[in-house]
């Protein structure tokens, strides 16, 4: 059963009963398990006694998407295709781009169901599809525990302000949808559009002319996401509160890229973790729900979420006040990208990012703070950090990435004691890393991770 507050009509058009099939335009929830949009589309198809077709439109133009992102995504889509086939549902992959691909199908679609995303481009695609479609277009929000617009109707100031609102709603919205089967198979449907083959992911990637980045350490797909969740629960959850911030010996889930591509449902993770009787559970759920959904709130309600101007007024003011402070170290974008700084800890973090596609969360904070300290201006620093983050993190281009980079510049934080360059924005230094953990062990860990890859 889908909570009705997850469902939104995107236009006022009718169901076109004479048309051939129900379409699920999959975009943000790239999974078969625990996917409310897929569940809703199957329900619609069964009620209308029609087959269901699932379409995914790949575009090489997605802002800042690179080869490593698409490799991970296509690995997941191949698994989806095979799983849907077993359930009698035809999966169509197009490389015309999502809106162009969906438009080519519209003449056959009785009802169009889609999932929900928050970034500017993803919202624009949905708006365009809803305007173009002669049939009813319905969005089902499945990548958060509490629907973002239900949790709050405005941009929240901090985790504390959102937490008060969201916590009482978590168990109500934390209900899983489960699975239903399609009554009518869509195997034999001819869509008439040009389809891309997933037989060779490498060949498809070559044809997409993407910005080249080395492949990441993690592989994409629902099965691998579930294995990672099992491993986290068995081996690391019991140390999460104590060790999740320790980059030398991390007790983390590494689910962020799977969550970013919608390859695993946060509701499913919540239901696996919440019943476990460990003091680490609320600490983990704070990250998975409060922090993650605070980032979605930021992206949905702040029109400048990806710009320096999106920072809070106090942070902009204090950074401007320190614009002319002397910088002891100044690095160019290329110095930073190639990890050529004087700081071995920062360089290790950057090497982890470029070499593996994942940087430990605590190092992400240090990494962003140092980019602010070593750049000619705070605006250049913001743009550098966001671009490196979005290009190289496998989980980049996500609300968490926009909010995470903005946090390094004061977003969702409070003013701290005044100091050079940072003004009242929170400062971090290498001594803090040395005091808190065996940071040299982190540097060694990164070296061996990168060696294991080659
Ligand atoms: C500068 C900077 C950049 C960041 N860029 C990204 C990004 O591009 N994509 C991304 O998903 N996260 C980003 N984060 C947030 C966070 O660091 C990562 O989500 C986390 O490290 C991913 O590792 P994990 O899955 O093992 O997390 P776990 O510790 O296992 O946490 C579980 C889940 O909770 C969520 N979560 C954890 N920490 C945060 C947080 N601080 N804010 C919001 N959600 C959180 C994530 O979805 C994560 O997968 C960034 C943080 C900073 C400071």
GROMACS .gro file of C-alpha atoms and ligand atoms in nm, residues 232 240 244 252-257 259-260 284 287-289 291-292 295 358-362 364-365 367-368 389-390 393 395-398 400-402 404-405 407-408, ligand 1:
model
   94
  232UNK     CA    1   2.716  -0.320   0.720
  240UNK     CA    2   2.894   0.302   1.389
  244UNK     CA    3   3.189   0.621   1.160
  252UNK     CA    4   3.027   0.300   0.749
  253UNK     CA    5   2.770   0.159   0.509
  254UNK     CA    6   2.907   0.301   0.180
  255UNK     CA    7   2.549   0.306   0.054
  256UNK     CA    8   2.555   0.667  -0.067
  257UNK     CA    9   2.607   0.591  -0.437
  259UNK     CA   10   2.101   0.575  -0.263
  260UNK     CA   11   2.199   0.842  -0.515
  284UNK     CA   12   2.284   0.590   1.179
  287UNK     CA   13   2.241   1.043   0.894
  288UNK     CA   14   2.015   0.836   0.670
  289UNK     CA   15   1.698   1.033   0.738
  291UNK     CA   16   2.078   1.473   0.737
  292UNK     CA   17   1.994   1.320   0.401
  295UNK     CA   18   1.984   1.804   0.192
  358UNK     CA   19   3.448   0.752  -0.279
  359UNK     CA   20   3.594   0.970  -0.006
  360UNK     CA   21   3.535   0.900   0.362
  361UNK     CA   22   3.272   1.138   0.507
  362UNK     CA   23   3.494   1.295   0.774
  364UNK     CA   24   3.505   1.528   0.292
  365UNK     CA   25   3.459   1.794   0.560
  367UNK     CA   26   3.880   1.844   0.220
  368UNK     CA   27   3.617   2.116   0.160
  389UNK     CA   28   3.284   1.660  -0.580
  390UNK     CA   29   3.032   1.623  -0.860
  393UNK     CA   30   3.235   1.119  -0.624
  395UNK     CA   31   2.755   0.969  -0.519
  396UNK     CA   32   2.815   1.324  -0.654
  397UNK     CA   33   2.550   1.550  -0.813
  398UNK     CA   34   2.326   1.448  -0.524
  400UNK     CA   35   2.384   1.553  -0.018
  401UNK     CA   36   2.674   1.678  -0.230
  402UNK     CA   37   2.525   2.026  -0.274
  404UNK     CA   38   2.778   1.890   0.199
  405UNK     CA   39   2.988   2.139   0.002
  407UNK     CA   40   2.815   2.304   0.482
  408UNK     CA   41   3.191   2.361   0.448
  455LIG     C1   42   3.213   1.833   0.129
  455LIG     C2   43   3.111   1.722   0.136
  455LIG     C3   44   3.066   1.664   0.020
  455LIG     C4   45   2.972   1.561   0.023
  455LIG     N1   46   2.928   1.509  -0.095
  455LIG     C5   47   2.834   1.413  -0.095
  455LIG     C6   48   2.782   1.364  -0.218
  455LIG     O1   49   2.821   1.411  -0.326
  455LIG     N2   50   2.690   1.265  -0.212
  455LIG     C7   51   2.647   1.212  -0.095
  455LIG     O2   52   2.564   1.121  -0.096
  455LIG     N3   53   2.691   1.260   0.023
  455LIG     C8   54   2.782   1.359   0.027
  455LIG     N4   55   2.828   1.407   0.146
  455LIG     C9   56   2.767   1.358   0.271
  455LIG    C10   57   2.838   1.238   0.337
  455LIG     O3   58   2.974   1.266   0.355
  455LIG    C11   59   2.822   1.110   0.256
  455LIG     O4   60   2.684   1.088   0.230
  455LIG    C12   61   2.874   0.987   0.332
  455LIG     O5   62   3.008   1.008   0.368
  455LIG    C13   63   2.860   0.864   0.243
  455LIG     O6   64   2.917   0.753   0.304
  455LIG     P1   65   2.828   0.632   0.360
  455LIG     O7   66   2.723   0.594   0.262
  455LIG     O8   67   2.922   0.526   0.404
  455LIG     O9   68   2.760   0.701   0.484
  455LIG     P2   69   2.701   0.643   0.624
  455LIG    O10   70   2.780   0.705   0.732
  455LIG    O11   71   2.699   0.495   0.617
  455LIG    O12   72   2.558   0.705   0.625
  455LIG    C14   73   2.444   0.642   0.563
  455LIG    C15   74   2.377   0.736   0.467
  455LIG    O13   75   2.334   0.855   0.535
  455LIG    C16   76   2.348   0.967   0.450
  455LIG     N5   77   2.446   1.061   0.508
  455LIG    C17   78   2.556   1.033   0.581
  455LIG     N6   79   2.620   1.146   0.617
  455LIG    C18   80   2.549   1.248   0.565
  455LIG    C19   81   2.562   1.390   0.564
  455LIG     N7   82   2.662   1.450   0.630
  455LIG     N8   83   2.473   1.463   0.498
  455LIG    C20   84   2.369   1.405   0.434
  455LIG     N9   85   2.350   1.271   0.430
  455LIG    C21   86   2.439   1.194   0.494
  455LIG    C22   87   2.402   0.917   0.317
  455LIG    O14   88   2.296   0.895   0.229
  455LIG    C23   89   2.469   0.785   0.357
  455LIG    O15   90   2.479   0.693   0.252
  455LIG    C24   91   2.922   1.513   0.147
  455LIG    C25   92   2.968   1.571   0.265
  455LIG    C26   93   3.061   1.676   0.260
  455LIG    C27   94   3.107   1.738   0.388
   0.00000   0.00000   0.00000
